[in-house]
Tab-separated table of C-alpha atoms in Angstrom:
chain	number	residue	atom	x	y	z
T	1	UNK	CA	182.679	106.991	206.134
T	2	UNK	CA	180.444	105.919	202.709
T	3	UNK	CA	179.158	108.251	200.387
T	4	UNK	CA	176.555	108.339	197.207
T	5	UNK	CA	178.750	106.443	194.295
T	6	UNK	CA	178.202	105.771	190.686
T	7	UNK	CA	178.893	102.670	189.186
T	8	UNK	CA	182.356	102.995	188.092
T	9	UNK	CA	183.387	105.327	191.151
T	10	UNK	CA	186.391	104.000	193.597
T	11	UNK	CA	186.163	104.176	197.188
T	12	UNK	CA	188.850	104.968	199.018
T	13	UNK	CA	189.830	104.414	202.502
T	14	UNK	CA	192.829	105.809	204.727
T	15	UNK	CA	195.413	102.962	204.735
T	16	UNK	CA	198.058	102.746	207.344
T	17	UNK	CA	198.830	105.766	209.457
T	18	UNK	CA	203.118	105.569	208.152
T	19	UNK	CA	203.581	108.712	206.180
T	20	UNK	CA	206.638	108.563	203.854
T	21	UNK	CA	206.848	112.521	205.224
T	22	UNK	CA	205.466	114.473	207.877
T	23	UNK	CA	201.823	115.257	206.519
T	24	UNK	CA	198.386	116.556	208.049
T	25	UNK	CA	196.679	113.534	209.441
T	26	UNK	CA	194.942	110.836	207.810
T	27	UNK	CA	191.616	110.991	206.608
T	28	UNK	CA	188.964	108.748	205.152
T	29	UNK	CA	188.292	109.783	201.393
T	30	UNK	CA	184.901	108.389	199.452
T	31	UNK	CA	184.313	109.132	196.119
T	32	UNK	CA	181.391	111.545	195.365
T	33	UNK	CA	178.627	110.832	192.999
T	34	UNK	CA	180.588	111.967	189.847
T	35	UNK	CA	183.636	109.572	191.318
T	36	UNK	CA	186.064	112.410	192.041
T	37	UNK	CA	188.105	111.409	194.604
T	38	UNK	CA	189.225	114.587	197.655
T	39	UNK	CA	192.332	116.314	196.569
T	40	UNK	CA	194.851	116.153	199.818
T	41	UNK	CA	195.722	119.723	201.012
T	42	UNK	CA	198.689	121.100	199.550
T	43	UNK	CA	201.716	119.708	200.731
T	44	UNK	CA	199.756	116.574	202.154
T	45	UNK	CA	200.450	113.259	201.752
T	46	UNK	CA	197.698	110.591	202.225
T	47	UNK	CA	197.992	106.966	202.823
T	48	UNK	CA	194.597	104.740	201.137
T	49	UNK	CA	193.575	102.040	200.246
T	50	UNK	CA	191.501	100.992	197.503
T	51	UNK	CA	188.114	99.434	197.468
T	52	UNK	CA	185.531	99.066	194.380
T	53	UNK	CA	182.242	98.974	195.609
T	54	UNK	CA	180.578	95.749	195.054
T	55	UNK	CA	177.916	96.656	192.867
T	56	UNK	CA	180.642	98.281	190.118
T	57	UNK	CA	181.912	94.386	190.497
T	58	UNK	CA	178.195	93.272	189.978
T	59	UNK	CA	177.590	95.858	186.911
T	60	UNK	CA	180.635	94.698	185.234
T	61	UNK	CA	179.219	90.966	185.447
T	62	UNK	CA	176.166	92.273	184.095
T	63	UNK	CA	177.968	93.881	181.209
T	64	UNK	CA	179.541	91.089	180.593
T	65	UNK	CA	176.934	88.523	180.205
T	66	UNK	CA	174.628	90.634	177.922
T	67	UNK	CA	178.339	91.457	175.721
T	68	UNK	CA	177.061	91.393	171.386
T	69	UNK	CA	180.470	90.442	169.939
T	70	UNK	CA	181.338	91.512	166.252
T	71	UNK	CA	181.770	88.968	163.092
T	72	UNK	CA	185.078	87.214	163.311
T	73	UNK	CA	187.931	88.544	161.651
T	74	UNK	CA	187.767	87.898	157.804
T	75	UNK	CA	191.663	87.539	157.652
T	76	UNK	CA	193.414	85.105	159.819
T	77	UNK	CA	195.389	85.921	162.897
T	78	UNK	CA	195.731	89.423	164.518
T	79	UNK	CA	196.140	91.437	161.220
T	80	UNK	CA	192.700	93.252	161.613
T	81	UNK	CA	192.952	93.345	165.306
T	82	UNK	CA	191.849	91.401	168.116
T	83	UNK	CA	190.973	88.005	167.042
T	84	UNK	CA	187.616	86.578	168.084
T	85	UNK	CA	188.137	83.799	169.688
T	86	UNK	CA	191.175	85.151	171.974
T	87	UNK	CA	188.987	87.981	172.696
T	88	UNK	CA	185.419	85.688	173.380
T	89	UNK	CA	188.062	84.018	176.066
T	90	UNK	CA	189.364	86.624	177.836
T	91	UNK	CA	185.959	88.061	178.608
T	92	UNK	CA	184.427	84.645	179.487
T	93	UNK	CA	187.180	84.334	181.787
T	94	UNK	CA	186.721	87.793	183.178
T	95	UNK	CA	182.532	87.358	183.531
T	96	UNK	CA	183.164	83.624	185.271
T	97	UNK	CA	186.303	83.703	187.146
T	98	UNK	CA	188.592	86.723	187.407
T	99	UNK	CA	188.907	87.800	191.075
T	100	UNK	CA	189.183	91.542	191.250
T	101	UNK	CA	189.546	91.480	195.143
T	102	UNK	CA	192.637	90.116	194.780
T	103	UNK	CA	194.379	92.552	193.158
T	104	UNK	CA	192.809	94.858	195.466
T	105	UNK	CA	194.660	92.696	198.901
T	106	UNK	CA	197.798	92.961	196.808
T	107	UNK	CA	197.774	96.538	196.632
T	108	UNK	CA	196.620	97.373	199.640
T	109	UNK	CA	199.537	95.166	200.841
T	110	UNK	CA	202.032	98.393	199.641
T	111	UNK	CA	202.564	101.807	200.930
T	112	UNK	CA	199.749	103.408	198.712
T	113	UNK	CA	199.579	107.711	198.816
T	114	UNK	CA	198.149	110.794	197.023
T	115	UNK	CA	198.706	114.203	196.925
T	116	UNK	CA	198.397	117.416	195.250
T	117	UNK	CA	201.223	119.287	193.007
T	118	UNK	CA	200.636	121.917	190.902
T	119	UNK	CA	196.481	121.823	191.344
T	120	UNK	CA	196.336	117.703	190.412
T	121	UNK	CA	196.102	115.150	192.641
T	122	UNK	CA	198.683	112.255	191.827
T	123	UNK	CA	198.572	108.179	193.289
T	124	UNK	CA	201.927	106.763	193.895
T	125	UNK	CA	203.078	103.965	195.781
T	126	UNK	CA	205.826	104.456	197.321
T	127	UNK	CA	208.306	101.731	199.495
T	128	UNK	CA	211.771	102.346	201.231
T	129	UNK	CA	214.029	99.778	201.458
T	130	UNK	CA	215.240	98.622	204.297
T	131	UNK	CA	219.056	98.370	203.133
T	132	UNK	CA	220.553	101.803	204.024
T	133	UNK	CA	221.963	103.986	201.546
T	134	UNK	CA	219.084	102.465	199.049
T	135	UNK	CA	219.133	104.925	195.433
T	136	UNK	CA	215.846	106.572	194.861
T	137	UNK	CA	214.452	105.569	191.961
T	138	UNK	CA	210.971	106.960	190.358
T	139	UNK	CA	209.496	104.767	188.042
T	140	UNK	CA	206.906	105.732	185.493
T	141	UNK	CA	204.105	103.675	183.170
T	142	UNK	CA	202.913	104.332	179.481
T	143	UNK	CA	199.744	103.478	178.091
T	144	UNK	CA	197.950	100.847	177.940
T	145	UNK	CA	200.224	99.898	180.767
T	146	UNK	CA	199.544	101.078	184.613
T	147	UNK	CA	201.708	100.999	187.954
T	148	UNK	CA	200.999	97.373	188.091
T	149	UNK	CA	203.524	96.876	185.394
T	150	UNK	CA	206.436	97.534	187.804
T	151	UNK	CA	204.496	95.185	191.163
T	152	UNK	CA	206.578	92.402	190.365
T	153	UNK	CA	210.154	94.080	190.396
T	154	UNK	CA	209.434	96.457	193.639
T	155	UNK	CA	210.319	93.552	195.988
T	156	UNK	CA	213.576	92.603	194.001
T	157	UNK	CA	214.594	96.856	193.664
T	158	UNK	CA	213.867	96.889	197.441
T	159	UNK	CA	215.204	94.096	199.537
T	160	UNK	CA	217.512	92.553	196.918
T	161	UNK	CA	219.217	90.198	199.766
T	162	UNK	CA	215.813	88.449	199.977
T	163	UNK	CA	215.878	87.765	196.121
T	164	UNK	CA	219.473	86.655	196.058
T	165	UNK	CA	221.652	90.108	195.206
T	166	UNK	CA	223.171	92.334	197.353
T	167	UNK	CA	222.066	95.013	199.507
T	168	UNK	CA	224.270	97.572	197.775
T	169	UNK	CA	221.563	97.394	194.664
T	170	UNK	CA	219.037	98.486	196.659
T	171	UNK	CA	216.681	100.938	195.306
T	172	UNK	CA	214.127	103.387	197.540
T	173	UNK	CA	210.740	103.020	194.861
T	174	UNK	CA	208.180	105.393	193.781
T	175	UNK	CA	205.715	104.783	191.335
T	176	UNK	CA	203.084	107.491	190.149
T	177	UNK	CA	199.856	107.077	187.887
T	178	UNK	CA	200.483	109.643	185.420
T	179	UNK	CA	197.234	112.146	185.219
T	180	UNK	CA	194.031	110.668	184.102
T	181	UNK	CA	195.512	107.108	185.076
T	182	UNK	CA	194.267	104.613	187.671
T	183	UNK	CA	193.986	106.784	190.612
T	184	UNK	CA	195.612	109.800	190.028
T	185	UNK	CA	192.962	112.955	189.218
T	186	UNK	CA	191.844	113.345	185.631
T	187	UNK	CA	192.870	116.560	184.658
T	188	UNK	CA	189.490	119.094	183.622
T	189	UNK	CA	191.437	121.173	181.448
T	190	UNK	CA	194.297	121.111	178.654
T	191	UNK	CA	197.620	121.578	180.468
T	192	UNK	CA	198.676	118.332	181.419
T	193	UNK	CA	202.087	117.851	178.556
T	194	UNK	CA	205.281	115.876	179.444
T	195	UNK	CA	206.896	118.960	180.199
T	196	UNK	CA	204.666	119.603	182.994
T	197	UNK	CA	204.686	116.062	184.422
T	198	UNK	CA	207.869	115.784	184.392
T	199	UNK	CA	208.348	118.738	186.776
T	200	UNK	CA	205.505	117.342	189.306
T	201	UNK	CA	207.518	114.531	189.231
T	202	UNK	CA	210.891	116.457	190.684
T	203	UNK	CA	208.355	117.938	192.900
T	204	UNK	CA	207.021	114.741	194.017
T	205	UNK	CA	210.706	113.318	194.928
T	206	UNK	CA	211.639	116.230	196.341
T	207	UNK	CA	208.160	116.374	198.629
T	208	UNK	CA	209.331	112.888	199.388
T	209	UNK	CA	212.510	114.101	200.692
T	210	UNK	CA	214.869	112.895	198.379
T	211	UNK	CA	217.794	115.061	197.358
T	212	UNK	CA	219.297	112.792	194.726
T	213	UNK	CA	217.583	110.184	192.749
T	214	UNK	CA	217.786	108.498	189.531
T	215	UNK	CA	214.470	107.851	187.182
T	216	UNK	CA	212.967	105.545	184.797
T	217	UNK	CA	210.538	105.186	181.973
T	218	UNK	CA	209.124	103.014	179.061
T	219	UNK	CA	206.686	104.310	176.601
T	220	UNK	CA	205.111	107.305	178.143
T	221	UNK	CA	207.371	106.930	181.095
T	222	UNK	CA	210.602	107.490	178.622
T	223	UNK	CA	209.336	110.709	177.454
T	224	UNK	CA	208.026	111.690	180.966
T	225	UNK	CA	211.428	110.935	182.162
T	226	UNK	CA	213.427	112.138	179.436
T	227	UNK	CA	211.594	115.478	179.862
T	228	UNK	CA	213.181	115.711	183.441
T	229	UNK	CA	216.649	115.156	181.783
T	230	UNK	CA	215.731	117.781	179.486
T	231	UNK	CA	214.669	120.121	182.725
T	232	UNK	CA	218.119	119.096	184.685
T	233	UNK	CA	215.875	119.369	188.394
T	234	UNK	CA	219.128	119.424	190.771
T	235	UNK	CA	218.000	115.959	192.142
T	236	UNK	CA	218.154	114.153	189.255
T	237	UNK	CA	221.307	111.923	188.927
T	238	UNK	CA	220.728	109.997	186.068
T	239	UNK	CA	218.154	108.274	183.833
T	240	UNK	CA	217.325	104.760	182.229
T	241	UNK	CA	215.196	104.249	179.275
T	242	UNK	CA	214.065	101.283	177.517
T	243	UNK	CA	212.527	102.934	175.024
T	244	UNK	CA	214.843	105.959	174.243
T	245	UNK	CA	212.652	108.577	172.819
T	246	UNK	CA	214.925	108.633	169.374
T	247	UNK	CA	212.023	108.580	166.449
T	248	UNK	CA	213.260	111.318	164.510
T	249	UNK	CA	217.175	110.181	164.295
T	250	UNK	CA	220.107	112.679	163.976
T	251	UNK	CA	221.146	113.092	160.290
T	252	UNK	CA	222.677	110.052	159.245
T	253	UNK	CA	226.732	110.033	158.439
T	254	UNK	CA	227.005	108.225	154.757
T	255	UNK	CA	225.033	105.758	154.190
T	256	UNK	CA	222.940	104.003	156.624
T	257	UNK	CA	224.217	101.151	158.431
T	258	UNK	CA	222.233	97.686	159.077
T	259	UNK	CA	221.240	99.154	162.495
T	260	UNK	CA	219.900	102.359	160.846
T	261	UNK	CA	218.280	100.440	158.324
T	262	UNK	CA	216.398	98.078	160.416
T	263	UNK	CA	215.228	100.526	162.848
T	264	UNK	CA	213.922	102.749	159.645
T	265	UNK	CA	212.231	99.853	158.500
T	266	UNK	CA	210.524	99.792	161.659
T	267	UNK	CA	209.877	102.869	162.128
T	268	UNK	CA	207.823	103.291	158.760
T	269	UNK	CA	206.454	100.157	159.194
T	270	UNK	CA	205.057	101.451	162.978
T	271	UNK	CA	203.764	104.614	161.225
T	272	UNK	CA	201.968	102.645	158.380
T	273	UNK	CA	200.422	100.008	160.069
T	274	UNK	CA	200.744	100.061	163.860
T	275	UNK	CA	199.816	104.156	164.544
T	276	UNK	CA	196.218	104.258	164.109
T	277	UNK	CA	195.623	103.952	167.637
T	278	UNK	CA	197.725	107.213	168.583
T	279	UNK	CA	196.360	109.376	166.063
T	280	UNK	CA	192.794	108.614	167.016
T	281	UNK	CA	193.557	108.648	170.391
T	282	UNK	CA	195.366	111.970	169.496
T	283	UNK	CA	192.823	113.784	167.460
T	284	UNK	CA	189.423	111.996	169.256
T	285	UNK	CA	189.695	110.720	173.020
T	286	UNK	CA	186.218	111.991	173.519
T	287	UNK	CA	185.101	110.360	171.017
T	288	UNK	CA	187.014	106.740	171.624
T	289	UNK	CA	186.023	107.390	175.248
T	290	UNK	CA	182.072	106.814	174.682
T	291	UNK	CA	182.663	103.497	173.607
T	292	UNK	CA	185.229	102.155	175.623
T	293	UNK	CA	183.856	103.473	178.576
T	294	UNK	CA	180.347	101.580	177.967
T	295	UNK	CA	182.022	98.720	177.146
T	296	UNK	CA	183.987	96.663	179.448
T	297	UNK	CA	184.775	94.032	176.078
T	298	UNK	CA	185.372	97.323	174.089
T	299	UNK	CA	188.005	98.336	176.610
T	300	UNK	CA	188.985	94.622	176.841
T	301	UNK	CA	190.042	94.204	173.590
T	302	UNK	CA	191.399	97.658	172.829
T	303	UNK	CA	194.287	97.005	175.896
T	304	UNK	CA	194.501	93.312	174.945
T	305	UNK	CA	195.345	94.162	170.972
T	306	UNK	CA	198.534	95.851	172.445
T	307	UNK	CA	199.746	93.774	174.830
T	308	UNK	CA	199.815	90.859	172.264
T	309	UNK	CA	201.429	92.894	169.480
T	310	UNK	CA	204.033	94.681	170.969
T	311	UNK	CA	205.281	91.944	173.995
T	312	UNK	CA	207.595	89.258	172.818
T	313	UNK	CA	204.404	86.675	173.165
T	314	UNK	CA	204.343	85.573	169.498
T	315	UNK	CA	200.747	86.770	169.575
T	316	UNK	CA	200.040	84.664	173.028
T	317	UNK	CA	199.865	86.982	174.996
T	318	UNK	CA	197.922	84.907	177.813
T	319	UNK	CA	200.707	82.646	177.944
T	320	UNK	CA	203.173	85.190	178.433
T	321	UNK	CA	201.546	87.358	180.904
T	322	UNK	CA	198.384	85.246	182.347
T	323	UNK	CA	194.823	86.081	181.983
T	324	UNK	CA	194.739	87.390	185.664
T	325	UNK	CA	197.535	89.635	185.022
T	326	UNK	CA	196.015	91.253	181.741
T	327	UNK	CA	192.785	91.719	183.451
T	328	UNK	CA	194.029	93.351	186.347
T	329	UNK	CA	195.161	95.990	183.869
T	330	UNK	CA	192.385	96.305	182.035
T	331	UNK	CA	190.415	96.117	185.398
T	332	UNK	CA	191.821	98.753	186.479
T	333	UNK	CA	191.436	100.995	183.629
T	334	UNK	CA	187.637	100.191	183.755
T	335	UNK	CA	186.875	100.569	187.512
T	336	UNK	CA	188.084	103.868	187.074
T	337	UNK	CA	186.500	104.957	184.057
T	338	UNK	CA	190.188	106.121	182.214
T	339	UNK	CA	189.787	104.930	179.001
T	340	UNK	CA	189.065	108.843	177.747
T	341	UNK	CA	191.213	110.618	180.117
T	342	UNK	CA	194.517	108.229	179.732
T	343	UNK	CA	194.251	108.763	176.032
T	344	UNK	CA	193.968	112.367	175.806
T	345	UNK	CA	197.726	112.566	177.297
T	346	UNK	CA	197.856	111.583	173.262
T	347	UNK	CA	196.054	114.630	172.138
T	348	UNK	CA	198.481	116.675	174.590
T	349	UNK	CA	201.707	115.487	173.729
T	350	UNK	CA	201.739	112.891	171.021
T	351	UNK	CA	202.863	115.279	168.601
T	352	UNK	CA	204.454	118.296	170.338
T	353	UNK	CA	206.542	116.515	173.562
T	354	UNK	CA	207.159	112.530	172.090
T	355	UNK	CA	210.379	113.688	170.203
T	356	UNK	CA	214.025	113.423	170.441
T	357	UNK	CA	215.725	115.791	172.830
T	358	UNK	CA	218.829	116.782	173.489
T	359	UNK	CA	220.004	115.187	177.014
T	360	UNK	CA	222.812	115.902	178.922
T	361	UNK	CA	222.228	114.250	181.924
T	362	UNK	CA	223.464	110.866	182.334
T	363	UNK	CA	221.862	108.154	180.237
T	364	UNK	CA	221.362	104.750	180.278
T	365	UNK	CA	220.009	102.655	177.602
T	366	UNK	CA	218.107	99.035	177.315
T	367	UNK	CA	216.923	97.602	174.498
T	368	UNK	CA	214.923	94.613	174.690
T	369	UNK	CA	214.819	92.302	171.493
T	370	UNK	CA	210.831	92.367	170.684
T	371	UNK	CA	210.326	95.953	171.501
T	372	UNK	CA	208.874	98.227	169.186
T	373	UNK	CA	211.307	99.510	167.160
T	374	UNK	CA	215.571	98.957	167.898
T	375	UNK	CA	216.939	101.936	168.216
T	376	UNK	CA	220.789	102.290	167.425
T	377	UNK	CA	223.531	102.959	169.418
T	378	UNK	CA	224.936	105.983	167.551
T	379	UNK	CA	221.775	107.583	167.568
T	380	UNK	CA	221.860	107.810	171.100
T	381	UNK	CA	225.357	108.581	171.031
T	382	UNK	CA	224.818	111.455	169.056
T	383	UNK	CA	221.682	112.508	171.048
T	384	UNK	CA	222.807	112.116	174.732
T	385	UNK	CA	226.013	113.561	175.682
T	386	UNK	CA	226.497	111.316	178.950
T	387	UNK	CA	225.537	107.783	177.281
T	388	UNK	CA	227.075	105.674	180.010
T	389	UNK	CA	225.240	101.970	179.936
T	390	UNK	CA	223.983	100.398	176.651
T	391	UNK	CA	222.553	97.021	176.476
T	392	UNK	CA	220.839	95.800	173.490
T	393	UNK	CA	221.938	92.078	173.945
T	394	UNK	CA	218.806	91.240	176.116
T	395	UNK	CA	217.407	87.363	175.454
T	396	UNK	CA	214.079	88.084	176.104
T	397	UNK	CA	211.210	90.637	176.543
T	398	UNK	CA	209.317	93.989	174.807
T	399	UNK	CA	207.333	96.788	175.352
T	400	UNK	CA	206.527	96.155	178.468
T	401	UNK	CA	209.544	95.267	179.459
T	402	UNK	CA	209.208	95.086	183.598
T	403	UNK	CA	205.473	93.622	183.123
T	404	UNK	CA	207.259	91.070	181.263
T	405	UNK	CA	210.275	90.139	182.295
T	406	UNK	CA	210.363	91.438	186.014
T	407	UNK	CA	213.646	89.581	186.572
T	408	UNK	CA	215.682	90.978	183.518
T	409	UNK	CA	214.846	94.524	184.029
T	410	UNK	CA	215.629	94.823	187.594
T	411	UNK	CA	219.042	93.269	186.380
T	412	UNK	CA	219.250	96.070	183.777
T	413	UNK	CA	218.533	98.434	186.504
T	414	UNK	CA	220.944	97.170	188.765
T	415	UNK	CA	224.018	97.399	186.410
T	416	UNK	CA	222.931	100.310	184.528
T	417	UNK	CA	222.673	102.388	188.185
T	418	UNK	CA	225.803	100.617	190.190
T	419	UNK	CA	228.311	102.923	189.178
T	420	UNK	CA	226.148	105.811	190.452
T	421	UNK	CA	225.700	104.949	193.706
């Protein structure tokens, strides 16, 4: 089944007839000439795969080759941004040799789904274990990030025998695009907070048949997920965070201590220098959108700027993470023209739903070393009233902490969640 595409627009095909549920029967979706994909029926879950038409792959080359570059930086390194020649690199590399098709087998190579909640349609991947008794476990992205952040630790979370561990670790995983990411629909209307996520995310579980499940979040994903603690869905067990949503601490008691004072250090220094970003994003994703959606080295650099700043690369980030892997991110973000709708979930939420909350559903905590900001222990302790697992003696990793350090953070998961199974 084809149909009229733009440029940009995905097609997508019905993958494998195994439903996670019962659902109304698989069907071929295209993508019509404005590149909205078919919303499933309610209550419908739909296996596909994806597939970017070859002449998006072709305009993107074109894009490339006729790229105008700025002037280079007039200060060395990354303090205004980007530098020139890292940036000249990574889109020579993406023009002559990047291999989107590859990405595209991997996917396809997972349980891949959409379907409608609450009038949006939402991608997920979703994979059972085959260990009985596995915990559910929802995992959710932040931005610039994606769901290919977590591909390298659903294997390990799954089948944990074939990675060494034990089968009693094993983890059911489900992994959304949050709205106006990758696949899922772009919302066409203001609506779309944490709040409301977080409940289509109970709903998705629950559609998935799971009666009791733990969650997880970084970034967006921490206030996604630390909106559902705040909601207390009857499914929810317990949640991990790696970046617990604690930017506006409790009152201090006395004087600061070292802790408090390095994480208010970073904290200011965040808001001074590192926050631009959010508040344009916040105040103008139309606006941002223009360019970045024109530009493939405009979106390019824009995603590449963060994942060398806030990752424990010391600036490198193509030796930490790979060229291929940074492209498929960005990749993805430009096949399916998201650059304006992923940042409005700024101008929704930045401001109103990103704050500390009171939690009092279990909580566990892991802080890895080069993350943004360190929060402290107490202010957790004084924030979440069931703070049972804290690790902040972590070697190695930051923001991104699964895209990063796959094999650290399915540790974390494992010992923060064995107590709960």
């Amino acid at each position: 089944m084809t149909a009229p595409f733009t440029r940009r627009s995905m097609l997508l095909a019905a993958g494998p007839a195994t439903l996670a549920v019962p659902a109304g029967a698989a069907h071929a979706a295209a993508a019509t000439p404005a590149g909205v994909l078919p919303a499933p029926l309610p209550g419908e879950i739909v296996p596909f795969q994806v597939h970017v038409p070859q002449d998006a792959i072709d305009d993107l080359h074109d894009r490339l080759a006729t790229t105008r570059l700025p002037d280079p930086e007039t200060a060395a390194g990354w303090v205004q941004g980007s530098p020139l020649p890292n940036v000249r690199a990574l889109i020579e590399y993406w023009r002559d040799r990047y291999e989107w098709r590859r990405l595209e087998r991997r996917l396809n190579s997972l349980p891949q789904f959409r379907t409608t909640i609450d009038g949006l349609a939402f991608y997920f991947i979703h994979v059972r274990s085959p260990h009985p008794n596995a915990l559910p476990i929802i995992l959710t992205h932040g931005w610039p990030g994606s769901v290919l952040e977590f591909l390298d630790v659903i294997g390990p979370l799954t089948d944990p025998v074939a990675y060494g561990g034990d089968a009693s670790d094993a983890f059911d995983v489900v992994i959304p695009a949050l709205p106006g990411f990758s696949f899922s629909d772009k919302p066409t209307e203001p609506g779309w907070r944490l709040p409301r996520i977080a409940t289509a995310w109970n709903t998705l579980m629950t559609r998935l048949g799971y009666s009791r499940y733990v969650a997880q979040g970084g970034d967006w994903g921490a206030g996604v997920t630390t909106w559902m603690a705040e909601q207390q869905p009857a499914g929810l067990a317990a949640i991990h965070l790696n970046l617990p949503v604690l930017f506006a601490p409790p009152p201090l008691d006395g004087p600061p201590t070292p802790a408090e004072q390095k994480a208010l250090a970073q904290l200011t220094a965040f808001n001074t220098d590192g926050a631009a970003y959010a508040l344009l994003q916040g105040t103008r994703p139309q606006t941002i959108g223009y360019g970045l959606a024109d530009s493939p080295t405009g979106q390019a650099a824009w995603i590449y700027e963060k994942l060398g700043e806030w990752s424990d690369s010391d600036l490198n980030p193509d030796q930490l993470f790979g060229r291929d892997r940074i492209l498929d991110d960005i990749s993805l973000y430009w096949f399916t023209d998201t650059a304006a709708s992923s940042a409005r979930l700024y101008a929704e939420s930045f401001t109103t739903d990103f704050r500390t909350l009171k939690v009092d559903v279990p909580v566990g905590v892991s802080i890895f070393p080069r993350e943004v900001y360190q929060a402290p222990k107490i202010w957790a302790e004084r924030t979440y009233s069931h703070l049972f697992y804290w690790n902040d003696d972590i070697p190695r990793g930051g923001h991104f902490a699964a895209f990063e350090q796959p094999g650290l953070f399915v540790t974390e998961l494992r010992n923060c969640f064995r107590t709960l199974r």
